[in-house]
């Protein structure tokens, strides 16, 4: 179906429970197990300074925007075979829409 605006508040809850253990959002925070997500929208995959990406992430060359994140977050290992992101994905479209809406407003 593709991305459509979701509930930012519900997305905040999803980020806290599913993403925050590995990712940060603000420019002043560093990378964790996963890269910092500040400036995510419009950036190519594998481009955060100081983060050790796999070759698969560097070579994918996808530009992160709502629709590409919608597809990626369903199943990261399918979208980028060889990624080291240890996250099974968000199968529900509503959850992906909510999380992306939150990320768009907070990165």
PDB file of N, CA and C in Angstrom:
ATOM      1  N   UNK A   1       0.820  -1.202   0.000  1.00  0.00           N
ATOM      2  CA  UNK A   1       0.000   0.000   0.000  1.00  0.00           C
ATOM      3  C   UNK A   1       0.859   1.258   0.000  1.00  0.00           C
ATOM      4  N   UNK A   2       1.889   1.307   0.824  1.00  0.00           N
ATOM      5  CA  UNK A   2       2.739   2.491   0.890  1.00  0.00           C
ATOM      6  C   UNK A   2       2.437   3.353   2.099  1.00  0.00           C
ATOM      7  N   UNK A   3       3.296   4.312   2.329  1.00  0.00           N
ATOM      8  CA  UNK A   3       3.201   5.175   3.499  1.00  0.00           C
ATOM      9  C   UNK A   3       1.994   6.092   3.443  1.00  0.00           C
ATOM     10  N   UNK A   4       1.385   6.295   4.604  1.00  0.00           N
ATOM     11  CA  UNK A   4       0.415   7.372   4.811  1.00  0.00           C
ATOM     12  C   UNK A   4       0.623   7.885   6.230  1.00  0.00           C
ATOM     13  N   UNK A   5       0.314   9.160   6.455  1.00  0.00           N
ATOM     14  CA  UNK A   5       0.551   9.763   7.768  1.00  0.00           C
ATOM     15  C   UNK A   5      -0.070   8.929   8.874  1.00  0.00           C
ATOM     16  N   UNK A   6       0.691   8.778   9.960  1.00  0.00           N
ATOM     17  CA  UNK A   6       0.235   8.001  11.100  1.00  0.00           C
ATOM     18  C   UNK A   6       0.103   8.865  12.339  1.00  0.00           C
ATOM     19  N   UNK A   7       0.069   8.209  13.474  1.00  0.00           N
ATOM     20  CA  UNK A   7      -0.091   8.836  14.777  1.00  0.00           C
ATOM     21  C   UNK A   7       1.296   9.020  15.402  1.00  0.00           C
ATOM     22  N   UNK A   8       1.740  10.272  15.489  1.00  0.00           N
ATOM     23  CA  UNK A   8       3.086  10.559  15.990  1.00  0.00           C
ATOM     24  C   UNK A   8       3.270  10.067  17.425  1.00  0.00           C
ATOM     25  N   UNK A   9       2.255  10.213  18.255  1.00  0.00           N
ATOM     26  CA  UNK A   9       2.356   9.784  19.656  1.00  0.00           C
ATOM     27  C   UNK A   9       2.550   8.267  19.749  1.00  0.00           C
ATOM     28  N   UNK A  10       1.804   7.528  18.948  1.00  0.00           N
ATOM     29  CA  UNK A  10       1.978   6.063  18.935  1.00  0.00           C
ATOM     30  C   UNK A  10       3.347   5.698  18.369  1.00  0.00           C
ATOM     31  N   UNK A  11       3.800   6.472  17.399  1.00  0.00           N
ATOM     32  CA  UNK A  11       5.135   6.258  16.848  1.00  0.00           C
ATOM     33  C   UNK A  11       6.221   6.478  17.886  1.00  0.00           C
ATOM     34  N   UNK A  12       6.021   7.460  18.781  1.00  0.00           N
ATOM     35  CA  UNK A  12       6.977   7.704  19.859  1.00  0.00           C
ATOM     36  C   UNK A  12       7.077   6.486  20.767  1.00  0.00           C
ATOM     37  N   UNK A  13       5.940   5.887  21.060  1.00  0.00           N
ATOM     38  CA  UNK A  13       5.935   4.679  21.882  1.00  0.00           C
ATOM     39  C   UNK A  13       6.648   3.528  21.198  1.00  0.00           C
ATOM     40  N   UNK A  14       6.421   3.377  19.899  1.00  0.00           N
ATOM     41  CA  UNK A  14       7.113   2.327  19.141  1.00  0.00           C
ATOM     42  C   UNK A  14       8.618   2.568  19.127  1.00  0.00           C
ATOM     43  N   UNK A  15       9.015   3.823  18.934  1.00  0.00           N
ATOM     44  CA  UNK A  15      10.446   4.121  18.928  1.00  0.00           C
ATOM     45  C   UNK A  15      11.065   3.749  20.269  1.00  0.00           C
ATOM     46  N   UNK A  16      10.395   4.130  21.341  1.00  0.00           N
ATOM     47  CA  UNK A  16      10.924   3.862  22.687  1.00  0.00           C
ATOM     48  C   UNK A  16      11.077   2.366  22.941  1.00  0.00           C
ATOM     49  N   UNK A  17      10.101   1.583  22.527  1.00  0.00           N
ATOM     50  CA  UNK A  17      10.129   0.150  22.832  1.00  0.00           C
ATOM     51  C   UNK A  17      10.866  -0.700  21.799  1.00  0.00           C
ATOM     52  N   UNK A  18      10.957  -0.237  20.560  1.00  0.00           N
ATOM     53  CA  UNK A  18      11.520  -1.083  19.495  1.00  0.00           C
ATOM     54  C   UNK A  18      12.826  -0.555  18.902  1.00  0.00           C
ATOM     55  N   UNK A  19      13.139   0.735  19.112  1.00  0.00           N
ATOM     56  CA  UNK A  19      14.278   1.327  18.398  1.00  0.00           C
ATOM     57  C   UNK A  19      15.324   1.991  19.295  1.00  0.00           C
ATOM     58  N   UNK A  20      14.874   2.593  20.403  1.00  0.00           N
ATOM     59  CA  UNK A  20      15.763   3.442  21.214  1.00  0.00           C
ATOM     60  C   UNK A  20      16.931   2.697  21.837  1.00  0.00           C
ATOM     61  N   UNK A  21      16.817   1.389  21.994  1.00  0.00           N
ATOM     62  CA  UNK A  21      17.944   0.651  22.556  1.00  0.00           C
ATOM     63  C   UNK A  21      19.135   0.656  21.609  1.00  0.00           C
ATOM     64  N   UNK A  22      18.902   0.890  20.331  1.00  0.00           N
ATOM     65  CA  UNK A  22      19.999   0.867  19.341  1.00  0.00           C
ATOM     66  C   UNK A  22      20.227   2.195  18.622  1.00  0.00           C
ATOM     67  N   UNK A  23      19.234   3.089  18.618  1.00  0.00           N
ATOM     68  CA  UNK A  23      19.322   4.330  17.842  1.00  0.00           C
ATOM     69  C   UNK A  23      19.055   5.563  18.692  1.00  0.00           C
ATOM     70  N   UNK A  24      19.695   6.670  18.315  1.00  0.00           N
ATOM     71  CA  UNK A  24      19.438   7.980  18.905  1.00  0.00           C
ATOM     72  C   UNK A  24      18.859   8.888  17.821  1.00  0.00           C
ATOM     73  N   UNK A  25      18.312  10.037  18.250  1.00  0.00           N
ATOM     74  CA  UNK A  25      17.611  10.913  17.308  1.00  0.00           C
ATOM     75  C   UNK A  25      18.232  12.293  17.115  1.00  0.00           C
ATOM     76  N   UNK A  26      18.840  12.862  18.141  1.00  0.00           N
ATOM     77  CA  UNK A  26      19.300  14.244  18.035  1.00  0.00           C
ATOM     78  C   UNK A  26      20.770  14.307  17.614  1.00  0.00           C
ATOM     79  N   UNK A  27      21.131  15.418  17.018  1.00  0.00           N
ATOM     80  CA  UNK A  27      22.481  15.587  16.484  1.00  0.00           C
ATOM     81  C   UNK A  27      23.548  15.447  17.564  1.00  0.00           C
ATOM     82  N   UNK A  28      23.233  15.847  18.790  1.00  0.00           N
ATOM     83  CA  UNK A  28      24.234  15.821  19.856  1.00  0.00           C
ATOM     84  C   UNK A  28      24.469  14.425  20.429  1.00  0.00           C
ATOM     85  N   UNK A  29      23.598  13.492  20.108  1.00  0.00           N
ATOM     86  CA  UNK A  29      23.771  12.125  20.579  1.00  0.00           C
ATOM     87  C   UNK A  29      24.609  11.355  19.555  1.00  0.00           C
ATOM     88  N   UNK A  30      25.400  10.442  20.036  1.00  0.00           N
ATOM     89  CA  UNK A  30      26.245   9.682  19.132  1.00  0.00           C
ATOM     90  C   UNK A  30      25.557   8.429  18.618  1.00  0.00           C
ATOM     91  N   UNK A  31      26.327   7.634  17.921  1.00  0.00           N
ATOM     92  CA  UNK A  31      25.854   6.341  17.456  1.00  0.00           C
ATOM     93  C   UNK A  31      25.819   5.372  18.632  1.00  0.00           C
ATOM     94  N   UNK A  32      24.931   4.418  18.557  1.00  0.00           N
ATOM     95  CA  UNK A  32      24.880   3.333  19.531  1.00  0.00           C
ATOM     96  C   UNK A  32      25.198   2.055  18.761  1.00  0.00           C
ATOM     97  N   UNK A  33      24.498   0.972  19.038  1.00  0.00           N
ATOM     98  CA  UNK A  33      24.653  -0.252  18.251  1.00  0.00           C
ATOM     99  C   UNK A  33      24.253   0.034  16.805  1.00  0.00           C
ATOM    100  N   UNK A  34      23.275   0.911  16.627  1.00  0.00           N
ATOM    101  CA  UNK A  34      22.850   1.387  15.314  1.00  0.00           C
ATOM    102  C   UNK A  34      23.235   2.848  15.153  1.00  0.00           C
ATOM    103  N   UNK A  35      23.153   3.369  13.936  1.00  0.00           N
ATOM    104  CA  UNK A  35      23.542   4.759  13.689  1.00  0.00           C
ATOM    105  C   UNK A  35      22.552   5.761  14.267  1.00  0.00           C
ATOM    106  N   UNK A  36      23.046   6.957  14.550  1.00  0.00           N
ATOM    107  CA  UNK A  36      22.204   8.078  14.932  1.00  0.00           C
ATOM    108  C   UNK A  36      21.274   8.389  13.760  1.00  0.00           C
ATOM    109  N   UNK A  37      20.021   8.684  14.047  1.00  0.00           N
ATOM    110  CA  UNK A  37      19.025   8.907  12.991  1.00  0.00           C
ATOM    111  C   UNK A  37      18.771  10.380  12.680  1.00  0.00           C
ATOM    112  N   UNK A  38      19.494  11.292  13.324  1.00  0.00           N
ATOM    113  CA  UNK A  38      19.312  12.716  13.025  1.00  0.00           C
ATOM    114  C   UNK A  38      19.633  12.965  11.547  1.00  0.00           C
ATOM    115  N   UNK A  39      18.750  13.671  10.859  1.00  0.00           N
ATOM    116  CA  UNK A  39      18.963  13.947   9.440  1.00  0.00           C
ATOM    117  C   UNK A  39      18.671  12.767   8.532  1.00  0.00           C
ATOM    118  N   UNK A  40      17.900  11.808   9.037  1.00  0.00           N
ATOM    119  CA  UNK A  40      17.612  10.578   8.295  1.00  0.00           C
ATOM    120  C   UNK A  40      16.972  10.829   6.930  1.00  0.00           C
ATOM    121  N   UNK A  41      15.945  11.684   6.890  1.00  0.00           N
ATOM    122  CA  UNK A  41      15.187  11.878   5.649  1.00  0.00           C
ATOM    123  C   UNK A  41      16.020  12.631   4.620  1.00  0.00           C
ATOM    124  N   UNK A  42      16.156  12.021   3.443  1.00  0.00           N
ATOM    125  CA  UNK A  42      16.947  12.592   2.363  1.00  0.00           C
ATOM    126  C   UNK A  42      18.385  12.102   2.332  1.00  0.00           C
ATOM    127  N   UNK A  43      18.775  11.308   3.316  1.00  0.00           N
ATOM    128  CA  UNK A  43      20.139  10.775   3.375  1.00  0.00           C
ATOM    129  C   UNK A  43      20.181   9.405   2.707  1.00  0.00           C
ATOM    130  N   UNK A  44      21.315   9.078   2.094  1.00  0.00           N
ATOM    131  CA  UNK A  44      21.503   7.751   1.503  1.00  0.00           C
ATOM    132  C   UNK A  44      21.895   6.761   2.598  1.00  0.00           C
ATOM    133  N   UNK A  45      21.548   5.513   2.373  1.00  0.00           N
ATOM    134  CA  UNK A  45      21.910   4.453   3.317  1.00  0.00           C
ATOM    135  C   UNK A  45      23.426   4.362   3.456  1.00  0.00           C
ATOM    136  N   UNK A  46      23.869   4.035   4.679  1.00  0.00           N
ATOM    137  CA  UNK A  46      25.290   3.821   4.924  1.00  0.00           C
ATOM    138  C   UNK A  46      26.124   5.073   4.987  1.00  0.00           C
ATOM    139  N   UNK A  47      25.557   6.218   5.412  1.00  0.00           N
ATOM    140  CA  UNK A  47      26.273   7.484   5.324  1.00  0.00           C
ATOM    141  C   UNK A  47      26.531   8.211   6.639  1.00  0.00           C
ATOM    142  N   UNK A  48      26.150   7.665   7.794  1.00  0.00           N
ATOM    143  CA  UNK A  48      26.379   8.370   9.057  1.00  0.00           C
ATOM    144  C   UNK A  48      27.855   8.270   9.435  1.00  0.00           C
ATOM    145  N   UNK A  49      28.479   9.422   9.643  1.00  0.00           N
ATOM    146  CA  UNK A  49      29.902   9.460   9.987  1.00  0.00           C
ATOM    147  C   UNK A  49      30.159   8.710  11.287  1.00  0.00           C
ATOM    148  N   UNK A  50      31.221   7.927  11.285  1.00  0.00           N
ATOM    149  CA  UNK A  50      31.634   7.226  12.486  1.00  0.00           C
ATOM    150  C   UNK A  50      30.918   5.920  12.762  1.00  0.00           C
ATOM    151  N   UNK A  51      29.964   5.549  11.902  1.00  0.00           N
ATOM    152  CA  UNK A  51      29.275   4.279  12.107  1.00  0.00           C
ATOM    153  C   UNK A  51      29.838   3.234  11.147  1.00  0.00           C
ATOM    154  N   UNK A  52      30.075   2.042  11.653  1.00  0.00           N
ATOM    155  CA  UNK A  52      30.672   0.958  10.871  1.00  0.00           C
ATOM    156  C   UNK A  52      29.578   0.154  10.161  1.00  0.00           C
ATOM    157  N   UNK A  53      29.212   0.588   8.978  1.00  0.00           N
ATOM    158  CA  UNK A  53      28.177  -0.079   8.182  1.00  0.00           C
ATOM    159  C   UNK A  53      28.726  -1.304   7.469  1.00  0.00           C
ATOM    160  N   UNK A  54      27.837  -2.232   7.155  1.00  0.00           N
ATOM    161  CA  UNK A  54      28.205  -3.340   6.277  1.00  0.00           C
ATOM    162  C   UNK A  54      28.318  -2.806   4.848  1.00  0.00           C
ATOM    163  N   UNK A  55      29.025  -3.543   4.011  1.00  0.00           N
ATOM    164  CA  UNK A  55      29.114  -3.171   2.596  1.00  0.00           C
ATOM    165  C   UNK A  55      27.729  -3.140   1.967  1.00  0.00           C
ATOM    166  N   UNK A  56      26.843  -4.037   2.415  1.00  0.00           N
ATOM    167  CA  UNK A  56      25.486  -4.082   1.863  1.00  0.00           C
ATOM    168  C   UNK A  56      24.765  -2.753   2.073  1.00  0.00           C
ATOM    169  N   UNK A  57      24.891  -2.177   3.263  1.00  0.00           N
ATOM    170  CA  UNK A  57      24.250  -0.888   3.532  1.00  0.00           C
ATOM    171  C   UNK A  57      24.873   0.231   2.707  1.00  0.00           C
ATOM    172  N   UNK A  58      26.195   0.220   2.611  1.00  0.00           N
ATOM    173  CA  UNK A  58      26.882   1.265   1.854  1.00  0.00           C
ATOM    174  C   UNK A  58      26.521   1.204   0.379  1.00  0.00           C
ATOM    175  N   UNK A  59      26.417   0.005  -0.168  1.00  0.00           N
ATOM    176  CA  UNK A  59      26.192  -0.161  -1.600  1.00  0.00           C
ATOM    177  C   UNK A  59      24.724  -0.064  -2.014  1.00  0.00           C
ATOM    178  N   UNK A  60      23.804  -0.205  -1.063  1.00  0.00           N
ATOM    179  CA  UNK A  60      22.372  -0.167  -1.402  1.00  0.00           C
ATOM    180  C   UNK A  60      22.006   1.157  -2.074  1.00  0.00           C
ATOM    181  N   UNK A  61      22.505   2.263  -1.534  1.00  0.00           N
ATOM    182  CA  UNK A  61      22.292   3.559  -2.162  1.00  0.00           C
ATOM    183  C   UNK A  61      20.865   4.072  -2.121  1.00  0.00           C
ATOM    184  N   UNK A  62      20.043   3.519  -1.247  1.00  0.00           N
ATOM    185  CA  UNK A  62      18.671   3.994  -1.143  1.00  0.00           C
ATOM    186  C   UNK A  62      18.663   5.345  -0.429  1.00  0.00           C
ATOM    187  N   UNK A  63      17.809   6.239  -0.874  1.00  0.00           N
ATOM    188  CA  UNK A  63      17.606   7.514  -0.184  1.00  0.00           C
ATOM    189  C   UNK A  63      16.432   7.318   0.765  1.00  0.00           C
ATOM    190  N   UNK A  64      16.668   7.613   2.042  1.00  0.00           N
ATOM    191  CA  UNK A  64      15.621   7.416   3.041  1.00  0.00           C
ATOM    192  C   UNK A  64      14.569   8.507   2.947  1.00  0.00           C
ATOM    193  N   UNK A  65      13.377   8.079   2.672  1.00  0.00           N
ATOM    194  CA  UNK A  65      12.192   8.936   2.656  1.00  0.00           C
ATOM    195  C   UNK A  65      11.041   8.063   3.150  1.00  0.00           C
ATOM    196  N   UNK A  66       9.856   8.602   3.225  1.00  0.00           N
ATOM    197  CA  UNK A  66       8.737   7.877   3.815  1.00  0.00           C
ATOM    198  C   UNK A  66       8.518   6.510   3.171  1.00  0.00           C
ATOM    199  N   UNK A  67       8.466   6.462   1.848  1.00  0.00           N
ATOM    200  CA  UNK A  67       8.158   5.205   1.171  1.00  0.00           C
ATOM    201  C   UNK A  67       9.281   4.174   1.288  1.00  0.00           C
ATOM    202  N   UNK A  68      10.532   4.615   1.207  1.00  0.00           N
ATOM    203  CA  UNK A  68      11.626   3.646   1.337  1.00  0.00           C
ATOM    204  C   UNK A  68      11.710   3.119   2.769  1.00  0.00           C
ATOM    205  N   UNK A  69      11.480   3.974   3.763  1.00  0.00           N
ATOM    206  CA  UNK A  69      11.460   3.507   5.149  1.00  0.00           C
ATOM    207  C   UNK A  69      10.292   2.564   5.402  1.00  0.00           C
ATOM    208  N   UNK A  70       9.149   2.837   4.779  1.00  0.00           N
ATOM    209  CA  UNK A  70       7.980   1.968   4.920  1.00  0.00           C
ATOM    210  C   UNK A  70       8.318   0.553   4.460  1.00  0.00           C
ATOM    211  N   UNK A  71       8.987   0.439   3.329  1.00  0.00           N
ATOM    212  CA  UNK A  71       9.378  -0.875   2.813  1.00  0.00           C
ATOM    213  C   UNK A  71      10.476  -1.501   3.664  1.00  0.00           C
ATOM    214  N   UNK A  72      11.483  -0.720   4.033  1.00  0.00           N
ATOM    215  CA  UNK A  72      12.605  -1.218   4.825  1.00  0.00           C
ATOM    216  C   UNK A  72      12.156  -1.747   6.180  1.00  0.00           C
ATOM    217  N   UNK A  73      11.320  -0.982   6.873  1.00  0.00           N
ATOM    218  CA  UNK A  73      10.936  -1.347   8.237  1.00  0.00           C
ATOM    219  C   UNK A  73      10.037  -2.575   8.311  1.00  0.00           C
ATOM    220  N   UNK A  74       9.487  -2.995   7.187  1.00  0.00           N
ATOM    221  CA  UNK A  74       8.704  -4.233   7.193  1.00  0.00           C
ATOM    222  C   UNK A  74       9.618  -5.438   7.420  1.00  0.00           C
ATOM    223  N   UNK A  75      10.788  -5.421   6.774  1.00  0.00           N
ATOM    224  CA  UNK A  75      11.722  -6.540   6.890  1.00  0.00           C
ATOM    225  C   UNK A  75      13.111  -6.050   6.452  1.00  0.00           C
ATOM    226  N   UNK A  76      13.881  -5.464   7.380  1.00  0.00           N
ATOM    227  CA  UNK A  76      15.172  -4.882   7.010  1.00  0.00           C
ATOM    228  C   UNK A  76      16.128  -5.851   6.308  1.00  0.00           C
ATOM    229  N   UNK A  77      16.169  -7.099   6.737  1.00  0.00           N
ATOM    230  CA  UNK A  77      17.107  -8.056   6.141  1.00  0.00           C
ATOM    231  C   UNK A  77      16.705  -8.455   4.718  1.00  0.00           C
ATOM    232  N   UNK A  78      15.440  -8.355   4.406  1.00  0.00           N
ATOM    233  CA  UNK A  78      14.990  -8.611   3.042  1.00  0.00           C
ATOM    234  C   UNK A  78      15.276  -7.395   2.150  1.00  0.00           C
ATOM    235  N   UNK A  79      15.061  -6.204   2.691  1.00  0.00           N
ATOM    236  CA  UNK A  79      15.269  -4.970   1.938  1.00  0.00           C
ATOM    237  C   UNK A  79      16.750  -4.742   1.634  1.00  0.00           C
ATOM    238  N   UNK A  80      17.609  -5.022   2.637  1.00  0.00           N
ATOM    239  CA  UNK A  80      19.061  -4.894   2.453  1.00  0.00           C
ATOM    240  C   UNK A  80      19.698  -6.206   2.910  1.00  0.00           C
ATOM    241  N   UNK A  81      19.754  -7.203   2.020  1.00  0.00           N
ATOM    242  CA  UNK A  81      20.421  -8.454   2.390  1.00  0.00           C
ATOM    243  C   UNK A  81      21.870  -8.176   2.791  1.00  0.00           C
ATOM    244  N   UNK A  82      22.253  -8.704   3.945  1.00  0.00           N
ATOM    245  CA  UNK A  82      23.606  -8.474   4.438  1.00  0.00           C
ATOM    246  C   UNK A  82      23.698  -7.394   5.489  1.00  0.00           C
ATOM    247  N   UNK A  83      22.590  -6.711   5.800  1.00  0.00           N
ATOM    248  CA  UNK A  83      22.615  -5.704   6.858  1.00  0.00           C
ATOM    249  C   UNK A  83      22.855  -6.391   8.196  1.00  0.00           C
ATOM    250  N   UNK A  84      23.468  -5.670   9.122  1.00  0.00           N
ATOM    251  CA  UNK A  84      23.666  -6.241  10.452  1.00  0.00           C
ATOM    252  C   UNK A  84      22.570  -5.797  11.418  1.00  0.00           C
ATOM    253  N   UNK A  85      21.582  -5.085  10.922  1.00  0.00           N
ATOM    254  CA  UNK A  85      20.488  -4.647  11.788  1.00  0.00           C
ATOM    255  C   UNK A  85      19.711  -5.866  12.272  1.00  0.00           C
ATOM    256  N   UNK A  86      19.755  -6.078  13.570  1.00  0.00           N
ATOM    257  CA  UNK A  86      19.111  -7.251  14.183  1.00  0.00           C
ATOM    258  C   UNK A  86      17.699  -6.893  14.624  1.00  0.00           C
ATOM    259  N   UNK A  87      16.858  -6.593  13.677  1.00  0.00           N
ATOM    260  CA  UNK A  87      15.480  -6.194  13.957  1.00  0.00           C
ATOM    261  C   UNK A  87      14.601  -6.918  12.955  1.00  0.00           C
ATOM    262  N   UNK A  88      13.616  -7.630  13.459  1.00  0.00           N
ATOM    263  CA  UNK A  88      12.761  -8.430  12.589  1.00  0.00           C
ATOM    264  C   UNK A  88      11.789  -7.640  11.744  1.00  0.00           C
ATOM    265  N   UNK A  89      11.582  -6.378  12.072  1.00  0.00           N
ATOM    266  CA  UNK A  89      10.682  -5.539  11.294  1.00  0.00           C
ATOM    267  C   UNK A  89       9.351  -5.321  11.976  1.00  0.00           C
ATOM    268  N   UNK A  90       8.581  -4.425  11.389  1.00  0.00           N
ATOM    269  CA  UNK A  90       7.220  -4.120  11.838  1.00  0.00           C
ATOM    270  C   UNK A  90       6.278  -4.579  10.735  1.00  0.00           C
ATOM    271  N   UNK A  91       5.562  -5.639  10.980  1.00  0.00           N
ATOM    272  CA  UNK A  91       4.706  -6.218   9.949  1.00  0.00           C
ATOM    273  C   UNK A  91       3.446  -5.401   9.689  1.00  0.00           C
ATOM    274  N   UNK A  92       2.932  -4.735  10.731  1.00  0.00           N
ATOM    275  CA  UNK A  92       1.686  -3.969  10.578  1.00  0.00           C
ATOM    276  C   UNK A  92       1.959  -2.630   9.907  1.00  0.00           C
ATOM    277  N   UNK A  93       1.213  -2.359   8.837  1.00  0.00           N
ATOM    278  CA  UNK A  93       1.374  -1.095   8.120  1.00  0.00           C
ATOM    279  C   UNK A  93       1.146   0.095   9.045  1.00  0.00           C
ATOM    280  N   UNK A  94       0.146   0.008   9.913  1.00  0.00           N
ATOM    281  CA  UNK A  94      -0.152   1.107  10.831  1.00  0.00           C
ATOM    282  C   UNK A  94       1.041   1.415  11.724  1.00  0.00           C
ATOM    283  N   UNK A  95       1.702   0.386  12.242  1.00  0.00           N
ATOM    284  CA  UNK A  95       2.878   0.607  13.086  1.00  0.00           C
ATOM    285  C   UNK A  95       3.986   1.305  12.305  1.00  0.00           C
ATOM    286  N   UNK A  96       4.209   0.890  11.077  1.00  0.00           N
ATOM    287  CA  UNK A  96       5.242   1.536  10.256  1.00  0.00           C
ATOM    288  C   UNK A  96       4.868   2.991   9.971  1.00  0.00           C
ATOM    289  N   UNK A  97       3.616   3.245   9.658  1.00  0.00           N
ATOM    290  CA  UNK A  97       3.172   4.622   9.417  1.00  0.00           C
ATOM    291  C   UNK A  97       3.361   5.486  10.661  1.00  0.00           C
ATOM    292  N   UNK A  98       2.995   4.946  11.831  1.00  0.00           N
ATOM    293  CA  UNK A  98       3.132   5.706  13.077  1.00  0.00           C
ATOM    294  C   UNK A  98       4.601   6.003  13.366  1.00  0.00           C
ATOM    295  N   UNK A  99       5.465   5.005  13.230  1.00  0.00           N
ATOM    296  CA  UNK A  99       6.887   5.192  13.516  1.00  0.00           C
ATOM    297  C   UNK A  99       7.516   6.188  12.546  1.00  0.00           C
ATOM    298  N   UNK A 100       7.222   6.076  11.278  1.00  0.00           N
ATOM    299  CA  UNK A 100       7.792   6.992  10.279  1.00  0.00           C
ATOM    300  C   UNK A 100       7.307   8.413  10.513  1.00  0.00           C
ATOM    301  N   UNK A 101       6.045   8.569  10.872  1.00  0.00           N
ATOM    302  CA  UNK A 101       5.514   9.907  11.186  1.00  0.00           C
ATOM    303  C   UNK A 101       6.291  10.507  12.358  1.00  0.00           C
ATOM    304  N   UNK A 102       6.545   9.702  13.378  1.00  0.00           N
ATOM    305  CA  UNK A 102       7.338  10.169  14.527  1.00  0.00           C
ATOM    306  C   UNK A 102       8.762  10.511  14.104  1.00  0.00           C
ATOM    307  N   UNK A 103       9.398   9.648  13.345  1.00  0.00           N
ATOM    308  CA  UNK A 103      10.769   9.900  12.906  1.00  0.00           C
ATOM    309  C   UNK A 103      10.866  11.166  12.067  1.00  0.00           C
ATOM    310  N   UNK A 104       9.915  11.371  11.196  1.00  0.00           N
ATOM    311  CA  UNK A 104       9.922  12.560  10.325  1.00  0.00           C
ATOM    312  C   UNK A 104       9.875  13.830  11.169  1.00  0.00           C
ATOM    313  N   UNK A 105       9.127  13.811  12.260  1.00  0.00           N
ATOM    314  CA  UNK A 105       8.979  14.995  13.104  1.00  0.00           C
ATOM    315  C   UNK A 105      10.141  15.182  14.087  1.00  0.00           C
ATOM    316  N   UNK A 106      10.926  14.125  14.307  1.00  0.00           N
ATOM    317  CA  UNK A 106      11.916  14.174  15.380  1.00  0.00           C
ATOM    318  C   UNK A 106      13.363  13.914  14.956  1.00  0.00           C
ATOM    319  N   UNK A 107      13.602  13.836  13.657  1.00  0.00           N
ATOM    320  CA  UNK A 107      14.971  13.654  13.200  1.00  0.00           C
ATOM    321  C   UNK A 107      15.366  14.793  12.281  1.00  0.00           C
TER     322      UNK A 107
END
